[in-house]
Coordinates of C-alpha atoms in Angstrom, one line a residue:
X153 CA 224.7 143.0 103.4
X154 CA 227.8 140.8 104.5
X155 CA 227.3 137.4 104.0
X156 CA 229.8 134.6 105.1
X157 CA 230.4 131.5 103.7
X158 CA 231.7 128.6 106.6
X159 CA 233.3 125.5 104.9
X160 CA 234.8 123.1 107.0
X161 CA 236.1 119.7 106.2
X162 CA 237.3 117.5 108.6
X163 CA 240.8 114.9 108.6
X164 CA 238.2 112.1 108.6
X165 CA 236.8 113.2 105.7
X166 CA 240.1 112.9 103.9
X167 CA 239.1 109.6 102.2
X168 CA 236.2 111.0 100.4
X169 CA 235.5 109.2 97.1
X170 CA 237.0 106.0 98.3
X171 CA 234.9 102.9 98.8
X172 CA 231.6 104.6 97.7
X173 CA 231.7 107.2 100.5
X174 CA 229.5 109.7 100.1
X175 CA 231.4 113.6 98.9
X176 CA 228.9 116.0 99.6
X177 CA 231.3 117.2 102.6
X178 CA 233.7 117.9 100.5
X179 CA 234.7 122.1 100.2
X180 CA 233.4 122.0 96.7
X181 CA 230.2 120.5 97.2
X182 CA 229.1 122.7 99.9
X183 CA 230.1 126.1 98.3
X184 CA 228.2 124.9 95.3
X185 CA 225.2 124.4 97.9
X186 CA 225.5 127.7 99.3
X187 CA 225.3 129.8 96.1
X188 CA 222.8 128.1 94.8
X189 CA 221.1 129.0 98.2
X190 CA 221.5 132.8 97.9
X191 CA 220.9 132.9 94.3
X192 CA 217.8 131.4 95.1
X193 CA 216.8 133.9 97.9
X194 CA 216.7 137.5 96.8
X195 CA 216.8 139.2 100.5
X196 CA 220.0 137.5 100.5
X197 CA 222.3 139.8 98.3
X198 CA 225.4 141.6 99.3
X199 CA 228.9 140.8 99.2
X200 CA 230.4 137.1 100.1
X201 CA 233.1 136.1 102.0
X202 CA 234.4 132.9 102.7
X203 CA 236.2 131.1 105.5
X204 CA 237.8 127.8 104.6
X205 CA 239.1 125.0 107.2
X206 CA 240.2 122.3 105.3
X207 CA 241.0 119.5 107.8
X208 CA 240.2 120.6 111.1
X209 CA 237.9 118.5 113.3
X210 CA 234.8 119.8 114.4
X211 CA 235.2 118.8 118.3
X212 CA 236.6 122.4 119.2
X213 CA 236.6 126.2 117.9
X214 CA 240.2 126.5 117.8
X215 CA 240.0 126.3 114.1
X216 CA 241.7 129.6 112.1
X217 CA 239.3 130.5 109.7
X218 CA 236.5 130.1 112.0
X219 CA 238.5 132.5 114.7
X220 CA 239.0 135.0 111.8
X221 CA 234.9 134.4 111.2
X222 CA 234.3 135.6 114.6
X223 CA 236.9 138.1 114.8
X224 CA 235.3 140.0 111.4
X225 CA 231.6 139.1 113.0
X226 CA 232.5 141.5 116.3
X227 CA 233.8 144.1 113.7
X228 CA 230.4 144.2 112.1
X229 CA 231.6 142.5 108.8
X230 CA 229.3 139.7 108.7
X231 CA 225.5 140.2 108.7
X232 CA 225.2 136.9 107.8
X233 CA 226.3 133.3 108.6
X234 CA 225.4 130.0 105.8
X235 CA 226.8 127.2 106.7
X236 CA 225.9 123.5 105.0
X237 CA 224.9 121.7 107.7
X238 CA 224.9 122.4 112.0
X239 CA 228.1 119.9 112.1
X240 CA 230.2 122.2 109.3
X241 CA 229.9 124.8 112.7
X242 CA 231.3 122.2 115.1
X243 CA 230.2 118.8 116.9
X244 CA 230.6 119.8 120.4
X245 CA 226.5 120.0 121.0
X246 CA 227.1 122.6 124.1
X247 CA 229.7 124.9 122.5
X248 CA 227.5 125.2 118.7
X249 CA 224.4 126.1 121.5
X250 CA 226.2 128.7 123.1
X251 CA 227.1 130.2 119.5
X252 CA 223.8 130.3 118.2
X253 CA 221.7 131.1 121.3
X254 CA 224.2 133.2 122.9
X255 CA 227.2 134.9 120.9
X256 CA 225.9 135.2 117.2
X257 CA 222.8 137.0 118.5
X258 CA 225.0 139.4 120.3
X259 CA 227.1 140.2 117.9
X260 CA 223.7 140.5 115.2
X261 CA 224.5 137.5 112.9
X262 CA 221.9 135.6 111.5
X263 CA 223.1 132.1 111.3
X264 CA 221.1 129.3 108.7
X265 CA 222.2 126.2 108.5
X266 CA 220.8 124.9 105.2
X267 CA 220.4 121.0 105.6
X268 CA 219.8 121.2 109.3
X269 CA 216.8 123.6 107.8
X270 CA 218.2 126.2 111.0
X271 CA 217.6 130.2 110.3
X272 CA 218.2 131.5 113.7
X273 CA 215.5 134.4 112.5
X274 CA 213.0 131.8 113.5
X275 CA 214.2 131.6 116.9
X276 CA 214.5 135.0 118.2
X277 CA 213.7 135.3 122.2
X278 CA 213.9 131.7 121.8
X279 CA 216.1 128.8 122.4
X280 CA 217.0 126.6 119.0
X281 CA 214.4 123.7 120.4
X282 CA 214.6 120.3 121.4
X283 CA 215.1 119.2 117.6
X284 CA 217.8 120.9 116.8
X285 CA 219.6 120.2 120.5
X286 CA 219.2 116.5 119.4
X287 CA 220.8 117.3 116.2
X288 CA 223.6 118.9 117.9
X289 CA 224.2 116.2 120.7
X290 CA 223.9 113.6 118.0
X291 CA 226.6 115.1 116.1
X292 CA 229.1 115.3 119.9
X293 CA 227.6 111.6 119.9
X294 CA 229.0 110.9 116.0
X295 CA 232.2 112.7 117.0
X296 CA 233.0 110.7 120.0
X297 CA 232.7 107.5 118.3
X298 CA 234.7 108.5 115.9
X299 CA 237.4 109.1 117.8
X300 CA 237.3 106.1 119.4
X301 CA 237.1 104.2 116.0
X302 CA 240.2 106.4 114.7
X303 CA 242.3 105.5 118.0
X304 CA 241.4 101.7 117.7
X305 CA 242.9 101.8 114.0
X306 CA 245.5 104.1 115.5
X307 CA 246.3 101.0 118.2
X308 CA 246.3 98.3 115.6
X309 CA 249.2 99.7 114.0
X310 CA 251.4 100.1 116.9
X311 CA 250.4 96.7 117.7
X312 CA 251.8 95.8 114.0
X313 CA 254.8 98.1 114.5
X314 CA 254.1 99.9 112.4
X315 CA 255.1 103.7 113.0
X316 CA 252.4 106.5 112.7
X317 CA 254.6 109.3 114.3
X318 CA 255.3 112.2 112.1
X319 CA 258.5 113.3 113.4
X320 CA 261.7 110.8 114.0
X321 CA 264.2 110.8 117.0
X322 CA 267.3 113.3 116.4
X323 CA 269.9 110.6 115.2
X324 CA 267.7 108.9 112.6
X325 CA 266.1 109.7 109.1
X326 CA 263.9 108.2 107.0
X327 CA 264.9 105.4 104.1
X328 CA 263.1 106.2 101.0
X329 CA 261.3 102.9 101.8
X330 CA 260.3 104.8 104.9
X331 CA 262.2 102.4 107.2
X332 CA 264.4 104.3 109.7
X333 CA 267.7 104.4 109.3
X334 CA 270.4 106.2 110.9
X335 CA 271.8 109.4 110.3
X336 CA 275.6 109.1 110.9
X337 CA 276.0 112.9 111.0
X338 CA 273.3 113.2 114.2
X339 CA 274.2 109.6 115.5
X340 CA 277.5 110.8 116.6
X341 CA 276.2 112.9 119.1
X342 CA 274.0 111.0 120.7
X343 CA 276.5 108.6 120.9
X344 CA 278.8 110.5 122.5
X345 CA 275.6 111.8 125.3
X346 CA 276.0 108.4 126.3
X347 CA 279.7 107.9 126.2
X348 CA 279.8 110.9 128.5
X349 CA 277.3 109.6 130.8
X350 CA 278.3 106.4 131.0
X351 CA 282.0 108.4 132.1
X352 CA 279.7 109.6 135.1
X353 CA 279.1 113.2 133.5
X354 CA 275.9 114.6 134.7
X355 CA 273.6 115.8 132.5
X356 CA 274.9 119.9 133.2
X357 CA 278.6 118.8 132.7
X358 CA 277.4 116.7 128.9
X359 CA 275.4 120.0 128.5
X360 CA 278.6 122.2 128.2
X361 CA 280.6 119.6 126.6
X362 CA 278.4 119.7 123.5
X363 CA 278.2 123.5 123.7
X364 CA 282.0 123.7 123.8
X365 CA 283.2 121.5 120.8
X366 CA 280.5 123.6 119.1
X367 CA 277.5 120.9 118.4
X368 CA 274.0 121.4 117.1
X369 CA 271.4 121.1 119.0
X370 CA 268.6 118.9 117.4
X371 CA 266.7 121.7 116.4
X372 CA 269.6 124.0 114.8
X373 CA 270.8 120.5 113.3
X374 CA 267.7 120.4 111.7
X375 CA 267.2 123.9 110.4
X376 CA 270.7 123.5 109.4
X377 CA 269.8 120.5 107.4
X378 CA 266.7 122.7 106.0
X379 CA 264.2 120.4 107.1
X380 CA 260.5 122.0 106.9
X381 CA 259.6 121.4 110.6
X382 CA 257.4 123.1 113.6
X383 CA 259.7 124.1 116.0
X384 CA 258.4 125.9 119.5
X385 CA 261.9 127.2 120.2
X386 CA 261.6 130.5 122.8
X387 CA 265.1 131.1 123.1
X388 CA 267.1 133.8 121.1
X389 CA 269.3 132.6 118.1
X390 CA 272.4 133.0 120.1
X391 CA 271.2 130.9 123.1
X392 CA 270.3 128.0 120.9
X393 CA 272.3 125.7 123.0
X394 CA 272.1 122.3 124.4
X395 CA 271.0 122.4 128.2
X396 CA 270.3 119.8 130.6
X397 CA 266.4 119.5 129.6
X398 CA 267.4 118.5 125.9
X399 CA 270.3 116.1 127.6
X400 CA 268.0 114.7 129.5
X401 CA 265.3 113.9 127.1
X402 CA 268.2 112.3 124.6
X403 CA 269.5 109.8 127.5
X404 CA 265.5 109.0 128.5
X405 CA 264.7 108.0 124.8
X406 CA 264.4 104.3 124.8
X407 CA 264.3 104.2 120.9
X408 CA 267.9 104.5 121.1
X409 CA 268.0 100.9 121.5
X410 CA 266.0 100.4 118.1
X411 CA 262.7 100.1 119.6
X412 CA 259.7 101.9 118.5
X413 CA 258.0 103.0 121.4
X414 CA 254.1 105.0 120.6
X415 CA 250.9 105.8 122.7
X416 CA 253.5 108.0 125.5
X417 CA 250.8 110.5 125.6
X418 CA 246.9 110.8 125.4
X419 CA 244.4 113.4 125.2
X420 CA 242.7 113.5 128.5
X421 CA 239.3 114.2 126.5
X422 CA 238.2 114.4 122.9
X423 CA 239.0 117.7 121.1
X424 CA 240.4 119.1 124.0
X425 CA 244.5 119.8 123.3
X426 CA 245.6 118.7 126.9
X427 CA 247.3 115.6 127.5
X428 CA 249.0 113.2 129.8
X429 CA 251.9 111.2 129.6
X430 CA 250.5 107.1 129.8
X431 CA 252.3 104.7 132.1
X432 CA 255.3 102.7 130.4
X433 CA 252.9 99.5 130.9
X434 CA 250.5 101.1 128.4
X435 CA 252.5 102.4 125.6
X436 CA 253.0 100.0 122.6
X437 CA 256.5 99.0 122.6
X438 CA 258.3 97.4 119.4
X439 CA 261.5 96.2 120.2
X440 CA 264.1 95.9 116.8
X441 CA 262.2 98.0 115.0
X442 CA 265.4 99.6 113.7
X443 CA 268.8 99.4 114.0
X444 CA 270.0 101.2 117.5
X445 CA 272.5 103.7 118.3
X446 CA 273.0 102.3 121.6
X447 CA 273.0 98.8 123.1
X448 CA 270.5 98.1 125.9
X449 CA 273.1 97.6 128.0
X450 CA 274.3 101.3 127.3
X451 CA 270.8 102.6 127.8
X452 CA 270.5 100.6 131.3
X453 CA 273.7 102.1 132.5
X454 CA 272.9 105.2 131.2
X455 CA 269.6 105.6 133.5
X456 CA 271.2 104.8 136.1
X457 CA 274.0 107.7 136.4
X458 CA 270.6 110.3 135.5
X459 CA 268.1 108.2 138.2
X460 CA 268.5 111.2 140.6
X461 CA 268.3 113.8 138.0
X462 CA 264.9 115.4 137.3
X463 CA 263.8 116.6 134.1
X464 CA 264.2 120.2 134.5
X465 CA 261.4 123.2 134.7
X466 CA 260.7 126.3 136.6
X467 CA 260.4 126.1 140.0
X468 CA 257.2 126.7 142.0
X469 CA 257.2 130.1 143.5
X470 CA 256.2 130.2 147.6
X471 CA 254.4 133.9 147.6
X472 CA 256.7 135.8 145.1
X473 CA 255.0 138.8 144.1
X474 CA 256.7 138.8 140.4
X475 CA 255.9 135.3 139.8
X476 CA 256.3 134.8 135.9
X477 CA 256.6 138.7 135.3
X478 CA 260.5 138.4 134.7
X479 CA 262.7 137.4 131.7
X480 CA 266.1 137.4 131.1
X481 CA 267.7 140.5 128.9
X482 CA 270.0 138.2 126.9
X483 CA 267.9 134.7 126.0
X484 CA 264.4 136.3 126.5
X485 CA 263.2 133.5 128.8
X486 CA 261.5 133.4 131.9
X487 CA 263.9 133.6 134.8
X488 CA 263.8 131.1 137.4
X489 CA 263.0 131.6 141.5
X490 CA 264.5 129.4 143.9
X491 CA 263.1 129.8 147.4
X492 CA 265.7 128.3 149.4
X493 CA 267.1 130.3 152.7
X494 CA 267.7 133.3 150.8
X495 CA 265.3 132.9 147.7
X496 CA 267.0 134.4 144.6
X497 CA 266.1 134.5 141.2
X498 CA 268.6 133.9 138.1
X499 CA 268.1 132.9 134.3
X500 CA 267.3 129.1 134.5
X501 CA 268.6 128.9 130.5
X502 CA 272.3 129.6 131.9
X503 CA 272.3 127.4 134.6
X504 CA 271.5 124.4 132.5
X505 CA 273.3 125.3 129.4
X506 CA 276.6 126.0 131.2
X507 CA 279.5 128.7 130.7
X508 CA 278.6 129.0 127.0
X509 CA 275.7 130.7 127.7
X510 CA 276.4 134.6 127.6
X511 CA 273.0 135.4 130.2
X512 CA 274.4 137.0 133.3
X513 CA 274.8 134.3 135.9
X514 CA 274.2 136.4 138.7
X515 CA 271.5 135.1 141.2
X516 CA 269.9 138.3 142.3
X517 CA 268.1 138.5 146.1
X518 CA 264.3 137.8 144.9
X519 CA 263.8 141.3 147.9
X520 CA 266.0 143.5 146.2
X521 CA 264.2 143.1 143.0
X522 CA 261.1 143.3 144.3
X523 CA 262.9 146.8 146.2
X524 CA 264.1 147.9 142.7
X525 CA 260.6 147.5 141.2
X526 CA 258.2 148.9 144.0
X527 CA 260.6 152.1 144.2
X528 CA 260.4 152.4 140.0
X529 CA 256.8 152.3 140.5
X530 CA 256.5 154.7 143.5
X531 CA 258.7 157.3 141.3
X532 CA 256.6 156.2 137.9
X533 CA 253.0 157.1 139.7
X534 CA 254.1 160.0 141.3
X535 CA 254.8 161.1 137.4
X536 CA 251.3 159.4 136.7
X537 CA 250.0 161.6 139.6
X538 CA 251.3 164.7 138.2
X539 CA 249.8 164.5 134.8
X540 CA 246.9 163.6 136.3
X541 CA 246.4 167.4 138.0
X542 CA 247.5 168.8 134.6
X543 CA 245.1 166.5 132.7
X544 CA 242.1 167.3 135.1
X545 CA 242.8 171.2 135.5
X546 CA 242.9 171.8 131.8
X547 CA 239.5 169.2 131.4
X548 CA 237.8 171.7 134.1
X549 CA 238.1 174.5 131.5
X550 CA 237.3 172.6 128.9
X551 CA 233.7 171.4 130.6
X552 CA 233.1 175.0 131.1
X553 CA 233.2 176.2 127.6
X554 CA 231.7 173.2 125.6
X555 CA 228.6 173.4 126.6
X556 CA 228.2 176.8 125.3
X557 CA 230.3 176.0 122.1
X558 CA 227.6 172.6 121.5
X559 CA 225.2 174.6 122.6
X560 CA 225.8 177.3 119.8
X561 CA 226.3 175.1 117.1
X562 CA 223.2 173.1 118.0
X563 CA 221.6 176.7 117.5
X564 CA 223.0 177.1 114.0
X565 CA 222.4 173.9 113.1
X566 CA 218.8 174.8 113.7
X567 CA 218.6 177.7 111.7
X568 CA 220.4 176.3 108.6
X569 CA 217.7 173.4 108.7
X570 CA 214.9 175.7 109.2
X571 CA 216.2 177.8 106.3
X572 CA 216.9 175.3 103.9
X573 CA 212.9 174.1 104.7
X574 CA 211.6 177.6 103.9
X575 CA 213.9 178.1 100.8
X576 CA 212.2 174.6 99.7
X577 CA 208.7 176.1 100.2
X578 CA 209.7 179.6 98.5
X579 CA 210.8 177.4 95.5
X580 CA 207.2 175.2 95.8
X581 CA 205.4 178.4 95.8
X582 CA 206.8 179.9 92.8
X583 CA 208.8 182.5 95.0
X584 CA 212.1 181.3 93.5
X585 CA 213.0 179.5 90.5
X586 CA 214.5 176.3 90.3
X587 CA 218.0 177.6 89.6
X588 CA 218.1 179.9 92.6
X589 CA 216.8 177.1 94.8
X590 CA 219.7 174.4 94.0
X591 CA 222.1 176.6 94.2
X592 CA 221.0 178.4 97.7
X593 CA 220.1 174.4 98.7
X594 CA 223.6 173.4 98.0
X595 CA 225.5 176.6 99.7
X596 CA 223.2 175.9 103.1
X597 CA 223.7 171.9 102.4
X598 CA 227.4 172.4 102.5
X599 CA 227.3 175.2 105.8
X600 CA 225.3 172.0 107.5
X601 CA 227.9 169.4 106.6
X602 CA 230.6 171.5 108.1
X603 CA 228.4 172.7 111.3
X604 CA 227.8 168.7 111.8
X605 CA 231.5 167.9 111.1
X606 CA 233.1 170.1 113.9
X607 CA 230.2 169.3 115.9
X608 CA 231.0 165.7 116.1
X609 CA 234.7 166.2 116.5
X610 CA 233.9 168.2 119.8
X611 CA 231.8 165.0 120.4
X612 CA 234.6 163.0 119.9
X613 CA 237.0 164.6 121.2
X614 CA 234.8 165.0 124.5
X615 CA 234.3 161.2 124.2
X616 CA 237.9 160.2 124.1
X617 CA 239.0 162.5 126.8
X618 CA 236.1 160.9 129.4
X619 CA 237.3 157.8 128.7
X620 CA 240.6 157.9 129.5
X621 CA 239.9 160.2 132.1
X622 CA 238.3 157.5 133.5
X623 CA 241.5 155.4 132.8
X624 CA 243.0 157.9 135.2
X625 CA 240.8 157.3 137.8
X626 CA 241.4 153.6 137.9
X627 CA 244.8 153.9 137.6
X628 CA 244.8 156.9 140.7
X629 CA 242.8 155.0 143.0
X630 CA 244.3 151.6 142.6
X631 CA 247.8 153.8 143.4
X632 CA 246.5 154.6 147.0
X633 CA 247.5 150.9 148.2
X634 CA 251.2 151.4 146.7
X635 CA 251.4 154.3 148.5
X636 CA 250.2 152.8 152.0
X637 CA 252.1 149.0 151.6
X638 CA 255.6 148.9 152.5
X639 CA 256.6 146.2 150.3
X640 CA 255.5 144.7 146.8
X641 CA 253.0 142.4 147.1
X642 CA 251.2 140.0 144.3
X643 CA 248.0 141.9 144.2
X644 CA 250.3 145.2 143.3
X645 CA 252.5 143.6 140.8
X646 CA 249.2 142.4 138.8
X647 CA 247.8 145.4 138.6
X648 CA 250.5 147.4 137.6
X649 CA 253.5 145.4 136.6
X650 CA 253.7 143.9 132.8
X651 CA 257.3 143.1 132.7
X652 CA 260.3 143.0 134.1
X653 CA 263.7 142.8 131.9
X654 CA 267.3 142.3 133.4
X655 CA 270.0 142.2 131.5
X656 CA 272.4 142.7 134.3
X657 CA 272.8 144.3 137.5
X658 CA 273.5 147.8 136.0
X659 CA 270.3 147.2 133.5
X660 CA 266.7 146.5 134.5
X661 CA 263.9 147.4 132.9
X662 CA 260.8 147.7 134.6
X663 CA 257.1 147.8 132.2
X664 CA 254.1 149.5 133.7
X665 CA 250.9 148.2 132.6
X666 CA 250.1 152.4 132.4
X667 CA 252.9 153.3 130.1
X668 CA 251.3 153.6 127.3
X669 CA 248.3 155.6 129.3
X670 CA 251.0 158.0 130.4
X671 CA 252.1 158.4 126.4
X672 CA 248.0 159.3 125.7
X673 CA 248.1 161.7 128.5
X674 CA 251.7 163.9 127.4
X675 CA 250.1 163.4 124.3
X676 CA 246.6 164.9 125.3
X677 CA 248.6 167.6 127.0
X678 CA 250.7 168.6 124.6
X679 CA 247.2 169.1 122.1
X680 CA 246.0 171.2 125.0
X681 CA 248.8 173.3 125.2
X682 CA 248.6 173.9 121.1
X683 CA 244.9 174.3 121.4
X684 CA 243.9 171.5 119.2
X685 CA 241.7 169.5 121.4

């Protein structure tokens, strides 16, 4: 038996120990609960595993060890589930419902939830009943209110000024008092952003400046600087460059001036991971927090040479069929579609980095690629299509001669069994002796084993081969509208287009969602062919 231990313990639990609150939450206290609980229950024996999240809250499921819970639960690796308490599992009353009612009892894990007095064996064909639904809403209930007592104390402190941020702006660093102070080295540069916009350089033309006297961008300034940070960088090493995005965002950044401005963003629920920016009226403002790069003045003037330059992002597509399906050969991002008289599509990271990007800079007709791609596909599925009629000729023989070749084995299998059961009663009769009998037992024991063993490969193999057979079939009958359609269309790119790569207008490369399909069938071919399978 697979048993799995769940610990969690929550941020807000952090302070445990502290002013007489109570540590029976804490990861210690509830493994010690759960052994003593299987030691204590003697159908409860088998192997134990556990899954620690230590300082995750319980409002959503996007927790790590609880993922890897699941993902080891659909592999069969946990029969079954202790937790301390229904809240360990989450607070969200509607998702821990839809776990035990619905996704544990598919997947065959019996879930008990110790305090909460929950075995979910007691509620088979059954929903969890109204107590434990109370349990379960009362812990969303606990979970909300929590929040809203953690944001109050959050909002106290920006109302003291006092900084709760994790990260600092590029151009600062923390005192070992943990005032902010600046850092000369990074100041410089955003100094000279400002200089450069205040000379009525847009934000593309400060973009190249930077790139050409060779500057760091904030991030490569701070892996230079070795600083253990998170950074969601997409770009390649090479195209680490400034842009007009990161220009942008360094002009916008009113702590510049030395104010301390919090609260820009809000979750738009509790536990959920989406937010929205909050209206400049609503965000706690400190002004002289620190000392500023930039004189208000600067930052004034400043806004207004930018006022008519949007933050940049990918543009809105109107009916491309690759929308989102092509990246750039050179910086690996997304390339961008403009839908303008002659809609084109080009790598957005070299148009707002400048000339010291190395992407190609063409702007390629959005038709012809969508020309290049359907006539790559046409030629790829008439290969497809080809395979097919070798695939299904040499499976028509194969059908033919199974049968008989199960069929005969099925037969000996028979026999062996029915010989090993009369050598059993010649032996219980007195016919043979004992010596005679194990070893004839063992010689028939070992001509079943090998009988079964070849048996089940055929099985297996027959197995396999229907199924991707019927891979074929999808694939061939979703090829009939490619074949009929004059141009690519969005309902053909999603069903066979993965990815499209240009590195320049010698070099595309297209990706077939059946590539890999075709690889099973050469392969399946070539084993026919040998006579393996």
């Amino acid at each position: 038996m697979n048993i799995a231990f769940y610990l969690r313990l929550s941020l807000s639990d952090g302070d445990l120990g502290k002013n007489n609150k109570d540590e029976s939450n804490s990861i210690e206290n509830q493994r010690l609960l759960l052994q003593s609980f299987v030691e204590s229950m003697d159908e409860l024996d088998g192997e134990v595993r556990e899954y620690i999240d230590d300082g995750y809250s319980g409002t959503n499921f996007n927790r790590p060890a609880f993922q890897d819970m699941i993902e080891d639960a659909k592999k069969g690796k946990v029969d079954v589930l202790l937790v301390k308490d229904l809240s360990r599992l989450g607070r969200d009353y509607i998702g821990v419902g839809d776990y035990l009612e619905q996704i544990f009892p598919i997947m065959g894990v019996r879930v008990i939830a110790i305090n909460s007095q929950y075995d979910s064996n007691n509620y088979v064909g059954k929903t969890m009943g109204l107590e434990m639904s109370i349990s379960n809403l009362v812990n969303t209930l606990y979970s909300r209110d929590l929040s809203k007592k953690y944001k109050s104390c959050i909002q106290t402190k920006w109302k003291q000024g006092v900084s709760t941020g994790g990260r600092i702006p590029f151009g600062y660093k923390k005192a070992e008092n943990k005032q902010w102070e600046i850092d000369e080295e990074a100041a410089k540069i955003v100094r000279l952003i400002f200089e450069l916009a205040l000379k009525d350089y847009n934000t593309a033309m400060i973009a190249n400046e930077l790139n050409e006297r060779g500057l760091p961008t904030p991030g490569k300034f701070r892996i230079q600087r070795n600083e253990e940070i998170a950074w969601n960088r997409k770009v390649t090493d090479e195209e680490w460059l400034w842009d007009t995005r990161i220009v942008w965002m360094v002009l916008r950044n009113y702590a510049y001036t030395g104010a301390l401005v919090q609260g820009k963003t809000s979750r738009i629920r509790v536990g959920g991971s989406e937010t929205r920016r909050t209206k400049k009226h609503q965000q706690f403002i400190t002004e002289n927090h620190h000392k500023g790069i930039v004189t208000h003045e600067e930052f004034e003037l400043a806004q207004l040479v930018i006022t008519d330059q949007k933050q940049k992002g990918f543009a809105r597509d109107a009916g491309f069929s690759l929308k989102g399906k092509i990246r750039c050969g050179n910086c690996g991002l997304k390339m961008m579609y403009n839908y303008g008289t002659v809609p084109v599509v080009y790598c957005a990271h070299t148009a707002a980095a400048g000339k010291m990007s190395t992407c190609d800079k063409t702007r390629y007709p959005a038709s012809r690629i969508e020309s290049i791609v359907l006539a790559a596909l046409r030629k790829q599925l008439g290969i497809f299509q080809n395979m097919a009629r070798i695939l299904e000729e040499s499976e028509e023989k194969n059908k033919m001669n199974l049968p008989t070749m199960q069929r005969d084995m099925e037969r000996e299998l028979e026999k062996l069994k029915a010989e090993r059961i009369r050598q059993y009663e010649a032996y219980a009769e007195g016919v043979v002796d004992r010596e005679s009998y194990l070893r004839n037992k063992k010689e028939l024991n070992e001509k079943i084993e090998k009988v079964q063993t070849k048996y089940e490969q055929i099985q297996a193999v027959t197995t396999a081969e229907d199924d991707l057979m019927k891979d074929v079939k999808t694939v061939e009958k979703n090829a009939e509208e490619v074949n009929i359609l004059k141009r690519m269309t969005r309902s053909i790119a999603e069903t066979f287009v993965e990815e499209i790569t240009i590195y320049d207008s010698e070099k595309i490369e297209v990706k077939f969602v059946f590539d890999d399909l075709l690889v099973d069938m050469a392969n399946r071919i070539e084993k026919k062919k040998e006579g393996i399978a």
